[in-house]
Coordinates of C-alpha atoms in Angstrom, one line a residue:
Chain Y
M1 CA -0.4 26.2 20.7
T2 CA -2.5 23.7 22.0
R3 CA -3.0 19.7 21.2
S4 CA -6.3 19.5 19.9
L5 CA -7.5 15.3 19.5
H6 CA -11.4 14.6 18.6
V7 CA -12.2 11.9 20.2
A8 CA -15.7 9.7 21.0
A9 CA -17.4 7.0 22.8
A10 CA -18.9 4.5 21.1
Q11 CA -21.9 3.7 22.8
M12 CA -22.9 0.2 22.1
G13 CA -27.0 -0.7 22.5
P14 CA -27.4 -4.7 24.2
I15 CA -25.7 -7.5 22.6
P16 CA -27.6 -10.4 22.4
R17 CA -26.5 -13.7 23.7
A18 CA -27.0 -14.8 19.5
E19 CA -25.7 -12.2 17.7
S20 CA -22.7 -13.9 16.4
K21 CA -18.8 -12.3 16.7
T22 CA -19.3 -11.2 13.5
Q23 CA -21.9 -8.8 13.6
T24 CA -20.8 -7.6 16.5
V25 CA -17.3 -6.2 14.8
S26 CA -19.9 -5.2 12.1
R27 CA -22.2 -2.8 14.5
L28 CA -18.1 -1.5 15.9
I29 CA -17.4 -0.8 12.0
A30 CA -19.7 0.9 11.6
L31 CA -19.6 3.1 15.1
L32 CA -15.5 4.1 13.4
E33 CA -16.9 5.0 10.4
E34 CA -19.4 7.3 12.1
G35 CA -16.5 8.3 13.9
A36 CA -13.9 9.2 11.4
S37 CA -16.6 10.6 9.2
R38 CA -16.8 13.2 11.5
G39 CA -12.4 13.3 11.8
V40 CA -12.4 11.6 14.7
E41 CA -8.8 10.3 15.6
V42 CA -9.5 8.1 18.4
V43 CA -12.8 6.1 19.4
V44 CA -13.8 3.6 22.9
F45 CA -15.4 1.1 22.3
P46 CA -16.9 0.0 25.5
E47 CA -16.0 -3.3 28.0
L48 CA -16.9 -7.0 27.1
A49 CA -17.8 -4.8 23.7
L50 CA -17.4 -8.7 21.3
S51 CA -20.5 -10.5 23.4
T52 CA -23.1 -10.0 25.5
Y53 CA -22.2 -9.5 29.6
F54 CA -22.0 -12.8 29.4
P55 CA -20.8 -13.0 33.5
R56 CA -24.8 -12.7 34.7
W57 CA -24.6 -16.4 34.2
W58 CA -24.2 -19.2 36.1
M59 CA -21.3 -21.6 33.1
D60 CA -19.6 -24.4 34.1
D61 CA -18.6 -26.0 31.2
D62 CA -14.9 -24.5 29.7
A63 CA -16.0 -25.0 26.3
D64 CA -19.4 -22.6 27.4
I65 CA -16.7 -20.4 28.6
D66 CA -14.0 -20.3 26.1
S67 CA -16.0 -18.9 23.4
F68 CA -17.1 -15.8 24.5
F69 CA -13.0 -15.4 25.1
E70 CA -10.3 -14.3 23.2
A71 CA -7.1 -16.1 22.5
Q72 CA -5.4 -13.9 19.9
M73 CA -5.9 -9.9 19.6
P74 CA -6.9 -9.1 16.4
S75 CA -8.7 -12.3 16.2
E76 CA -9.7 -13.5 12.8
E77 CA -13.2 -12.4 13.3
T78 CA -12.1 -8.5 14.6
Q79 CA -9.6 -8.6 11.7
P80 CA -11.9 -6.5 10.0
L81 CA -12.4 -3.6 12.5
F82 CA -8.2 -3.3 12.6
D83 CA -7.9 -3.2 9.1
R84 CA -11.0 -0.8 8.6
A85 CA -9.0 1.4 11.6
R86 CA -5.7 1.5 10.2
E87 CA -7.3 2.6 6.3
L88 CA -9.1 5.5 8.0
S89 CA -6.6 6.3 10.5
V90 CA -8.8 5.8 13.3
G91 CA -7.4 4.7 17.0
F92 CA -9.4 2.6 19.0
Y93 CA -10.0 1.4 22.7
L94 CA -11.3 -2.2 22.5
G95 CA -12.7 -4.1 25.4
Y96 CA -13.0 -8.1 25.0
A97 CA -12.3 -10.8 27.1
E98 CA -8.7 -12.6 27.1
L99 CA -7.6 -16.6 27.8
D100 CA -3.7 -15.8 27.8
T101 CA -2.7 -18.8 26.5
S102 CA 1.1 -18.2 27.2
G103 CA 2.1 -19.7 30.3
P104 CA 1.6 -23.2 31.9
T105 CA -2.2 -22.6 32.5
P106 CA -4.3 -20.4 30.8
R107 CA -5.9 -17.6 32.5
R108 CA -8.9 -15.0 31.9
Y109 CA -8.9 -11.1 31.9
N110 CA -11.6 -8.7 32.0
T111 CA -9.2 -6.9 29.0
S112 CA -8.9 -3.6 26.8
V113 CA -6.4 -2.8 24.2
F114 CA -5.3 0.6 22.9
V115 CA -4.5 0.9 18.8
G116 CA -3.1 3.8 17.3
P117 CA -4.0 4.7 14.1
D118 CA -2.0 2.6 12.3
G119 CA -4.0 -0.3 12.6
T120 CA -0.9 -2.0 15.7
I121 CA -1.5 -2.9 19.0
G122 CA 0.1 -0.2 21.3
A123 CA -1.4 -0.9 25.3
K124 CA -3.0 -3.9 27.4
Y125 CA -4.5 -2.9 30.0
R126 CA -6.1 -6.0 32.4
K127 CA -9.3 -4.9 34.8
V128 CA -7.9 -4.7 38.2
H129 CA -11.0 -4.3 40.3
L130 CA -13.6 -7.1 39.3
P131 CA -16.6 -6.5 41.0
G132 CA -19.6 -8.4 41.7
H133 CA -18.7 -12.5 43.1
E134 CA -17.8 -15.8 42.1
D135 CA -20.1 -18.1 44.2
H136 CA -23.6 -19.1 42.2
K137 CA -26.1 -16.9 43.6
K138 CA -29.3 -19.3 41.3
D139 CA -31.9 -16.8 42.5
W140 CA -30.3 -14.1 41.5
G141 CA -30.7 -15.5 37.7
N142 CA -29.3 -13.8 35.4
L143 CA -28.8 -10.4 36.8
Q144 CA -25.2 -12.7 38.1
Q145 CA -22.3 -10.1 38.5
L146 CA -19.6 -13.3 37.9
E147 CA -17.0 -11.4 37.0
K148 CA -14.5 -13.2 40.1
K149 CA -15.8 -16.6 38.5
Y150 CA -14.5 -15.8 35.1
F151 CA -11.3 -13.7 35.6
E152 CA -8.7 -12.9 37.0
P153 CA -7.3 -9.5 38.4
G154 CA -5.1 -7.7 36.6
D155 CA -1.4 -8.0 37.1
L156 CA -0.7 -5.0 34.9
G157 CA -1.2 -2.3 37.0
F158 CA -2.5 0.9 35.6
P159 CA 0.5 1.8 33.2
V160 CA 0.8 5.2 31.1
F161 CA 1.8 5.4 27.7
R162 CA 2.3 8.1 25.5
A163 CA 0.1 9.1 22.1
Y164 CA -1.2 11.2 20.2
D165 CA 1.4 14.2 21.7
G166 CA 0.0 13.0 25.2
I167 CA -0.4 10.5 27.9
L168 CA -3.3 8.6 28.1
G169 CA -4.6 5.8 30.4
M170 CA -7.4 3.0 30.5
A171 CA -9.9 1.5 32.7
I172 CA -11.9 -0.9 32.7
C173 CA -15.7 -0.4 34.2
N174 CA -15.9 -1.2 37.7
D175 CA -12.4 0.3 38.2
R176 CA -13.6 3.7 37.2
R177 CA -15.9 4.4 40.8
W178 CA -12.0 3.9 42.6
P179 CA -10.2 6.9 43.5
E180 CA -6.8 4.4 43.4
T181 CA -7.9 3.9 39.5
Y182 CA -6.9 7.6 38.6
R183 CA -4.7 8.7 41.5
V184 CA -2.3 5.8 40.1
M185 CA -2.2 7.1 36.4
G186 CA -2.7 10.5 37.8
M187 CA 0.8 10.0 39.6
Q188 CA 2.3 9.6 36.2
G189 CA 0.7 12.4 34.5
V190 CA -1.8 11.4 32.3
E191 CA -4.3 13.4 30.0
L192 CA -6.5 11.5 28.3
I193 CA -8.2 8.1 30.5
M194 CA -10.1 5.8 28.2
I195 CA -12.9 3.7 30.2
G196 CA -15.7 0.9 29.0
Y197 CA -17.8 -0.5 31.3
N198 CA -21.3 -2.3 31.1
T199 CA -23.4 -1.7 34.3
P200 CA -26.2 -2.7 35.2
V201 CA -29.7 -1.1 37.1
H202 CA -30.5 -3.2 39.7
T203 CA -28.9 -5.6 41.1
P204 CA -30.2 -8.8 43.0
G205 CA -30.1 -8.5 46.9
L206 CA -29.2 -5.3 47.5
P207 CA -30.1 -1.5 49.0
Q208 CA -33.2 -0.9 46.3
H209 CA -30.2 1.5 44.6
N210 CA -31.5 1.5 40.7
H211 CA -32.0 5.1 40.6
L212 CA -28.5 6.4 41.4
Q213 CA -26.6 4.2 39.0
G214 CA -26.7 6.9 36.6
F215 CA -25.6 9.4 39.4
W216 CA -22.8 7.5 40.9
N217 CA -21.1 6.3 36.9
H218 CA -21.2 10.4 36.5
L219 CA -20.1 11.1 40.2
S220 CA -17.0 9.0 39.8
M221 CA -16.1 9.8 36.4
Q222 CA -16.6 13.6 36.7
A223 CA -14.3 13.4 40.2
G224 CA -11.8 11.7 38.8
A225 CA -11.2 14.4 35.6
Y226 CA -11.1 17.0 38.2
Q227 CA -9.3 15.3 40.8
N228 CA -6.3 14.2 38.9
G229 CA -6.8 17.4 35.6
S230 CA -7.6 14.3 33.1
Y231 CA -10.1 14.0 30.2
V232 CA -12.0 11.0 31.1
V233 CA -14.1 9.1 27.8
G234 CA -16.3 6.6 29.2
A235 CA -18.5 4.0 26.6
A236 CA -21.9 2.4 27.6
K237 CA -22.6 -1.0 26.7
C238 CA -26.5 0.0 27.5
G239 CA -30.0 -1.2 27.4
H240 CA -32.2 -4.8 27.8
E241 CA -29.8 -7.2 27.2
E242 CA -30.6 -10.9 27.5
G243 CA -33.4 -10.1 30.6
G244 CA -31.6 -7.6 32.2
D245 CA -31.7 -3.2 31.9
L246 CA -27.8 -1.8 31.4
I247 CA -27.5 1.8 31.8
G248 CA -26.1 3.8 29.2
Q249 CA -25.1 7.5 30.3
S250 CA -21.7 7.6 27.9
A251 CA -19.3 11.1 28.3
I252 CA -17.0 12.7 27.6
I253 CA -15.4 15.0 30.2
A254 CA -13.4 17.8 30.7
P255 CA -10.5 17.7 33.2
T256 CA -12.6 20.5 35.1
G257 CA -14.6 17.4 35.8
E258 CA -17.5 19.7 33.4
M259 CA -19.4 17.4 31.0
M260 CA -18.9 17.8 27.5
A261 CA -20.8 15.1 25.7
Q262 CA -23.2 12.7 26.9
A263 CA -25.3 10.1 25.4
V264 CA -28.9 10.2 25.3
S265 CA -30.3 6.8 23.8
L266 CA -29.4 3.3 25.3
E267 CA -28.4 2.2 21.5
D268 CA -25.2 2.1 19.2
E269 CA -24.9 6.1 19.4
L270 CA -21.4 7.7 18.8
I271 CA -20.8 11.5 20.8
S272 CA -17.6 13.0 19.9
A273 CA -15.7 16.2 21.3
V274 CA -12.8 18.2 20.7
I275 CA -10.2 18.5 23.6
D276 CA -7.2 20.1 24.3
L277 CA -5.0 18.8 26.4
D278 CA -2.7 21.5 26.9
R279 CA -5.6 22.6 29.3
C280 CA -5.1 19.4 31.5
E281 CA -2.4 22.4 32.9
E282 CA -5.0 24.5 34.4
I283 CA -5.5 22.0 36.9
K284 CA -2.4 20.1 37.3
G285 CA -0.5 23.7 37.8
W286 CA -2.7 24.8 40.5
I287 CA -5.6 23.0 43.1
F288 CA -4.2 19.7 42.1
N289 CA -0.8 20.6 41.9
F290 CA 0.7 17.1 43.4
E291 CA 4.5 18.8 44.0
K292 CA 3.9 21.4 45.8
H293 CA 0.0 19.4 48.1
R294 CA 0.4 16.2 48.3
Q295 CA 1.3 14.5 51.7
P296 CA 2.2 10.4 51.1
Q297 CA 3.6 10.4 55.0
H298 CA -0.1 10.4 55.7
Y299 CA -1.6 8.3 53.1
S300 CA 0.1 5.1 54.4
I301 CA -2.8 3.0 55.4
I302 CA -3.9 3.4 51.1
T303 CA -1.3 0.7 50.5
E304 CA -0.4 -1.2 53.3
S305 CA -4.0 -3.4 53.1
A306 CA -7.0 -4.1 51.4
G307 CA -9.3 -4.2 53.9
V308 CA -10.3 -1.3 56.9
Q309 CA -8.4 -0.8 59.8
L310 CA -11.1 -0.5 62.4
P311 CA -9.9 2.4 65.7
P312 CA -9.7 0.2 69.2
E313 CA -12.8 0.0 70.7
Chain D
M1 CA -32.1 -0.5 64.8
T2 CA -30.8 2.5 63.3
R3 CA -28.2 4.3 64.7
S4 CA -29.7 7.9 63.8
L5 CA -27.8 10.7 64.3
H6 CA -29.1 14.8 64.1
V7 CA -26.0 16.7 62.7
A8 CA -25.9 19.8 61.4
A9 CA -23.7 22.7 59.5
A10 CA -23.3 26.3 60.9
Q11 CA -22.7 28.3 57.9
M12 CA -21.6 31.4 59.0
G13 CA -21.5 34.5 56.8
P14 CA -18.5 37.1 56.4
I15 CA -16.8 38.0 59.8
P16 CA -14.9 41.7 58.7
R17 CA -11.0 42.2 60.1
A18 CA -13.1 44.5 62.5
E19 CA -15.4 42.0 64.3
S20 CA -14.0 41.0 68.1
K21 CA -13.9 37.8 68.7
T22 CA -16.1 37.9 71.4
Q23 CA -18.7 39.4 68.9
T24 CA -17.9 35.9 66.0
V25 CA -17.9 33.6 69.0
S26 CA -22.0 35.3 70.5
R27 CA -22.9 34.2 67.0
L28 CA -21.4 30.9 66.8
I29 CA -23.6 30.3 70.4
A30 CA -26.6 31.6 68.5
L31 CA -26.0 29.3 65.6
L32 CA -25.4 26.7 67.9
E33 CA -28.7 27.0 69.8
E34 CA -30.4 27.4 67.1
G35 CA -29.5 23.8 66.3
A36 CA -30.2 22.5 69.9
S37 CA -34.0 24.4 69.8
R38 CA -34.2 21.2 66.4
G39 CA -32.8 18.8 68.3
V40 CA -29.6 19.1 66.9
E41 CA -27.1 16.4 68.4
V42 CA -23.2 18.2 66.8
V43 CA -22.5 21.5 64.7
V44 CA -19.9 21.3 62.7
F45 CA -18.7 25.0 62.1
P46 CA -16.4 26.2 59.8
E47 CA -12.7 26.5 59.3
L48 CA -11.2 29.7 61.0
A49 CA -14.4 30.7 62.3
L50 CA -12.7 32.5 65.2
S51 CA -11.7 35.3 62.3
T52 CA -11.4 36.7 59.0
Y53 CA -9.9 34.7 57.0
F54 CA -6.8 36.4 57.5
P55 CA -4.5 34.8 54.8
R56 CA -5.8 37.0 52.0
W57 CA -3.0 39.9 53.8
W58 CA 0.3 39.9 54.0
M59 CA 1.9 39.9 57.4
D60 CA 5.1 40.4 58.5
D61 CA 4.5 41.3 62.6
D62 CA 4.3 38.4 64.4
A63 CA 2.0 40.3 67.0
D64 CA -0.1 40.6 64.1
I65 CA -0.4 37.0 62.5
D66 CA -0.5 35.8 66.2
S67 CA -4.2 37.6 66.8
F68 CA -5.4 35.4 65.0
F69 CA -4.4 32.1 66.2
E70 CA -5.3 30.4 69.6
A71 CA -2.8 29.2 71.9
Q72 CA -5.3 27.6 74.2
M73 CA -8.3 26.1 73.1
P74 CA -11.2 26.7 75.0
S75 CA -9.3 30.5 75.4
E76 CA -11.3 32.9 77.7
E77 CA -12.9 33.9 74.0
T78 CA -14.1 30.8 73.1
Q79 CA -15.0 28.9 77.1
P80 CA -18.9 30.9 76.5
L81 CA -19.0 28.3 73.7
F82 CA -18.6 25.4 75.9
D83 CA -19.8 26.0 78.4
R84 CA -22.8 26.9 76.6
A85 CA -22.5 23.4 74.7
R86 CA -22.1 21.6 77.6
E87 CA -25.5 23.5 79.0
L88 CA -27.1 22.4 75.8
S89 CA -25.9 18.7 75.4
V90 CA -24.6 19.4 71.8
G91 CA -21.1 18.5 71.2
F92 CA -19.1 21.0 68.0
Y93 CA -16.3 20.9 65.5
L94 CA -14.4 23.8 65.4
G95 CA -11.7 25.5 63.2
Y96 CA -9.1 27.7 64.4
A97 CA -6.0 29.1 64.1
E98 CA -4.0 27.6 66.4
L99 CA 0.0 28.8 67.8
D100 CA 1.1 25.4 69.4
T101 CA 3.7 26.9 71.7
S102 CA 4.4 23.3 73.7
G103 CA 7.9 22.6 72.1
P104 CA 11.1 24.5 71.5
T105 CA 9.4 26.7 68.7
P106 CA 5.9 27.8 69.0
R107 CA 4.4 25.9 65.1
R108 CA 1.3 27.3 63.6
Y109 CA -1.4 25.3 62.6
N110 CA -5.2 25.1 60.6
T111 CA -6.5 23.8 62.8
S112 CA -10.1 21.7 64.0
V113 CA -11.4 20.6 67.4
F114 CA -14.2 17.7 68.5
V115 CA -15.4 18.8 71.3
G116 CA -18.3 16.5 72.8
P117 CA -21.3 17.1 74.3
D118 CA -19.6 16.7 77.3
G119 CA -17.8 20.0 76.5
T120 CA -14.5 18.6 76.1
I121 CA -12.3 18.3 73.7
G122 CA -12.6 14.5 72.4
A123 CA -10.5 15.3 69.2
K124 CA -8.4 17.0 67.6
Y125 CA -6.8 17.7 63.8
R126 CA -4.5 19.7 62.1
K127 CA -5.3 20.4 58.0
V128 CA -2.3 18.3 56.3
H129 CA -3.0 20.1 52.3
L130 CA -2.5 23.3 52.9
P131 CA -3.5 25.0 49.7
G132 CA -1.7 28.5 47.7
H133 CA 1.7 30.2 48.4
E134 CA 3.9 31.7 51.0
D135 CA 5.2 34.5 48.7
H136 CA 4.1 37.8 48.6
K137 CA 2.0 38.1 45.4
K138 CA 1.3 41.8 45.5
D139 CA -0.4 42.4 42.9
W140 CA -3.2 39.9 44.3
G141 CA -3.9 42.5 47.0
N142 CA -5.8 41.0 49.3
L143 CA -7.3 37.9 47.4
Q144 CA -4.0 36.1 48.2
Q145 CA -4.3 32.7 49.7
L146 CA -1.3 32.3 51.8
E147 CA -1.9 29.2 54.3
K148 CA 2.2 27.9 53.7
K149 CA 3.1 30.9 54.6
Y150 CA 1.4 31.4 57.8
F151 CA 0.6 27.2 58.6
E152 CA 2.4 23.9 58.7
P153 CA 1.2 20.7 57.0
G154 CA -0.6 19.2 60.2
D155 CA 1.6 16.9 61.8
L156 CA -1.7 14.5 63.1
G157 CA -2.3 12.3 59.8
F158 CA -6.1 11.5 59.4
P159 CA -7.3 9.5 63.0
V160 CA -10.6 9.0 63.4
F161 CA -12.1 8.2 66.9
R162 CA -15.7 7.0 68.4
A163 CA -18.5 9.3 69.9
Y164 CA -22.0 8.4 68.7
D165 CA -22.1 5.1 68.4
G166 CA -20.1 5.8 65.3
I167 CA -16.8 6.4 63.6
L168 CA -16.2 10.0 63.0
G169 CA -13.4 12.0 61.8
M170 CA -12.2 15.5 60.4
A171 CA -10.7 17.7 57.6
I172 CA -10.8 21.4 56.2
C173 CA -11.5 23.3 53.8
N174 CA -8.7 22.0 50.6
D175 CA -8.3 18.2 52.2
R176 CA -11.9 17.6 50.8
R177 CA -10.9 17.8 47.1
W178 CA -8.3 15.1 47.7
P179 CA -9.2 11.4 48.0
E180 CA -6.9 10.5 49.1
T181 CA -8.0 12.8 52.6
Y182 CA -11.3 10.3 52.7
R183 CA -9.5 6.9 51.8
V184 CA -7.1 7.4 54.6
M185 CA -10.4 7.4 56.6
G186 CA -12.4 5.3 55.4
M187 CA -9.6 3.2 55.2
Q188 CA -10.3 3.8 59.4
G189 CA -14.1 1.9 58.7
V190 CA -15.3 6.2 59.3
E191 CA -18.9 6.8 58.7
L192 CA -19.1 10.6 59.5
I193 CA -16.1 13.2 58.3
M194 CA -16.8 16.9 59.2
I195 CA -15.1 19.8 57.3
G196 CA -14.7 23.5 57.2
Y197 CA -13.9 25.0 54.5
N198 CA -13.8 29.1 53.5
T199 CA -13.1 28.9 49.7
P200 CA -12.7 32.0 47.2
V201 CA -14.5 32.8 43.9
H202 CA -11.6 34.3 42.5
T203 CA -8.1 33.5 42.6
P204 CA -5.7 36.3 40.6
G205 CA -4.1 34.8 38.1
L206 CA -5.4 31.5 37.1
P207 CA -7.5 30.6 34.1
Q208 CA -10.8 31.8 34.8
H209 CA -12.9 29.3 36.8
N210 CA -15.4 30.8 39.0
H211 CA -17.6 29.5 37.5
L212 CA -16.9 26.1 38.9
Q213 CA -15.7 26.2 42.4
G214 CA -19.5 25.1 43.5
F215 CA -19.4 22.8 41.4
W216 CA -15.6 21.3 42.7
N217 CA -17.3 22.0 46.0
H218 CA -19.5 19.2 45.9
L219 CA -18.5 16.6 43.5
S220 CA -15.5 16.6 46.1
M221 CA -17.5 15.9 48.7
Q222 CA -19.8 14.2 46.7
A223 CA -17.5 11.1 45.5
G224 CA -15.8 11.3 49.0
A225 CA -18.6 10.2 50.8
Y226 CA -20.4 7.7 48.4
Q227 CA -16.6 5.9 47.8
N228 CA -16.1 5.6 51.2
G229 CA -19.6 5.3 52.3
S230 CA -19.5 7.7 55.0
Y231 CA -22.1 11.2 55.7
V232 CA -19.9 13.8 54.8
V233 CA -20.9 17.3 56.9
G234 CA -19.4 20.9 55.1
A235 CA -19.6 24.3 56.3
A236 CA -19.0 27.0 54.6
K237 CA -17.8 30.8 55.5
C238 CA -19.4 32.5 52.9
G239 CA -20.3 35.9 51.8
H240 CA -18.5 39.0 50.7
E241 CA -15.5 39.4 53.4
E242 CA -12.6 42.1 52.9
G243 CA -13.1 42.8 49.7
G244 CA -13.0 38.6 48.7
D245 CA -15.9 36.5 48.5
L246 CA -16.5 33.5 49.8
I247 CA -18.9 30.2 48.1
G248 CA -21.4 28.9 50.8
Q249 CA -23.5 26.0 49.7
S250 CA -22.8 24.2 53.2
A251 CA -23.7 20.5 52.8
I252 CA -24.6 16.9 54.9
I253 CA -24.3 14.5 52.6
A254 CA -25.0 11.0 52.6
P255 CA -22.9 7.9 52.2
T256 CA -24.7 7.3 48.5
G257 CA -23.1 10.8 47.5
E258 CA -26.7 12.2 47.7
M259 CA -27.4 15.7 48.8
M260 CA -29.3 15.5 52.2
A261 CA -29.5 19.4 53.4
Q262 CA -27.9 22.3 51.2
A263 CA -27.4 26.4 52.8
V264 CA -29.0 28.2 50.5
S265 CA -28.4 32.0 51.1
L266 CA -24.1 33.7 52.7
E267 CA -25.5 34.4 55.6
D268 CA -24.7 32.8 59.1
E269 CA -27.4 29.6 58.3
L270 CA -27.8 26.2 59.7
I271 CA -29.3 23.7 58.2
S272 CA -29.6 19.9 59.9
A273 CA -30.6 16.6 58.3
V274 CA -31.4 13.0 61.2
I275 CA -28.9 10.8 59.6
D276 CA -28.6 7.3 60.1
L277 CA -25.1 6.0 60.4
D278 CA -26.2 2.1 60.0
R279 CA -26.7 3.1 56.1
C280 CA -23.0 3.0 55.4
E281 CA -23.2 -0.5 55.4
E282 CA -25.1 -0.1 52.0
I283 CA -22.4 1.2 50.3
K284 CA -19.2 -0.1 52.7
G285 CA -20.7 -4.1 52.7
W286 CA -21.0 -4.1 48.1
I287 CA -19.5 -1.7 45.9
F288 CA -16.8 -0.5 48.4
N289 CA -16.2 -3.6 50.5
F290 CA -12.5 -2.6 50.1
E291 CA -11.0 -6.0 51.7
K292 CA -13.1 -7.9 48.5
H293 CA -12.6 -5.4 45.9
R294 CA -8.8 -3.4 46.5
Q295 CA -5.5 -4.7 45.0
P296 CA -3.1 -2.6 46.8
Q297 CA -0.4 -4.1 45.1
H298 CA -1.3 -1.8 42.4
Y299 CA -1.2 1.5 44.2
S300 CA 1.8 2.5 45.5
I301 CA 2.7 5.2 43.5
I302 CA 0.4 6.9 45.4
T303 CA 3.0 6.5 48.4
E304 CA 5.9 6.6 47.1
S305 CA 6.2 10.4 46.5
A306 CA 4.2 13.5 46.4
G307 CA 5.1 14.3 42.6
V308 CA 4.3 13.3 39.5
Q309 CA 7.0 10.2 37.7
L310 CA 5.9 10.8 34.1
P311 CA 6.3 7.8 31.7
P312 CA 9.6 8.2 30.2
E313 CA 9.8 10.4 26.5

């Protein structure tokens, strides 16, 4: 008895600022159809998959900013993707910039939704770990990372949900570097974590670490998979986009931490693998049997504060 | 201005059960002297470095069990190591089985001490994450992992301490697989984590994962180093010991997660590297700036329980 599932990461090459959302959605549909032709059951698209990585620019005008955000999902432009997914019975994870107008004040989040094979939204996640800065670093030009300006930290935590006879969860980009992300979902029995990302190769003003970005990407996702006995699917937006380079190397990772599939271009590219959710138990049942081995009475500092508490001098 | 420190991992080949503690200590002293001859300032020895990995056997007789434990540290047999370290002004981390007779009932721990270059004990740690089982798995023979029988979980948490103008911490073997281990010390600003280990290649009755033991060893330590911006030094006891095989691959890892040095034998072997504690800030200051990025209000499940809390069916 296995719970097999055919999963894919739909990596995207650069999205120029001038590309219309309708054009971008047609690329998403092409990747979805490529997946369906292989028998894929769920496709993971990148973070902010409907536009260029706009947090690279400082913008003051709310109308400029809002042009990158979705007040509804599906929107008019994304409805064809939802329709095609339902026709093909393929589920998907989609990252986008969300304008939440449900309260008295509009709020902006870096969001992902899981859409089931019936074309309806089954779960929503809002990015918890926003990277970068909120101040205008003028000399960084279009290599800024203004996520702390354009988004609020997610307010939904890391909920997991049942789908495909398994337990699924979501994270977005910088979340994947943080062991807390995986552990909070691992504590809820997660078996498949879907992650979209946009990761710049170079950030001005920092130590020279360009050559390590690909290594860190895989290191974090492989460790998170292994240490929680969960599959991880990571989908990049990548390549040379509006003057900045983004890493690729989208990956499908087993609960052993092993790479099952990896993208090898900086363009639109679909990678897929047939996974068996039952194999999570190989890790969850012994080496990472939380009930048997964890000692949370010694972990309290993890939740006591955000920042470091240095020992006395 | 750099805070440079010359560190070493002193990997040990097998220790047969018949080897006397005096013989084993002479091997430790030889490794310490090899380090001193290179200018090493601190040497990390393995877990349970004074004996064979005795938790592989079921033992009923308390006298048999206690023969592997130290009621005092330094003991008569280990005093020469402490003396030589003081003469050479080299600090060290030493793993051993501790019999604590300070309370009304004797207690047994899997322990490490940090001994400063003055030859005195500066810090003690007791292994928190005990692997394996406590029941007698007779058909596993001498491939059992009876740490839960012979030891209690450590009661000291993961304290860090100041030495060499830096912040140091300790962990033991299975601790190194758990992101909580690194994070609890990372939250206290740790810059160098010392770890000794004994890791069997094969455990009976489990899925066939022998080929992944080396990968998991490095994956866990590299992720822990990177995700907390700390150096990690891991020292193995390794090779074919009393019918079981233990992995080697002792390593010195940078705060970037990069391998700086790795042992390439299954014998006594000293590897060393000059590290710069100031470089921790390259990671702690930006990508893993905890104060700026962590959102502990979403991590509460990590400390709420030991075991998994599944979502509703």
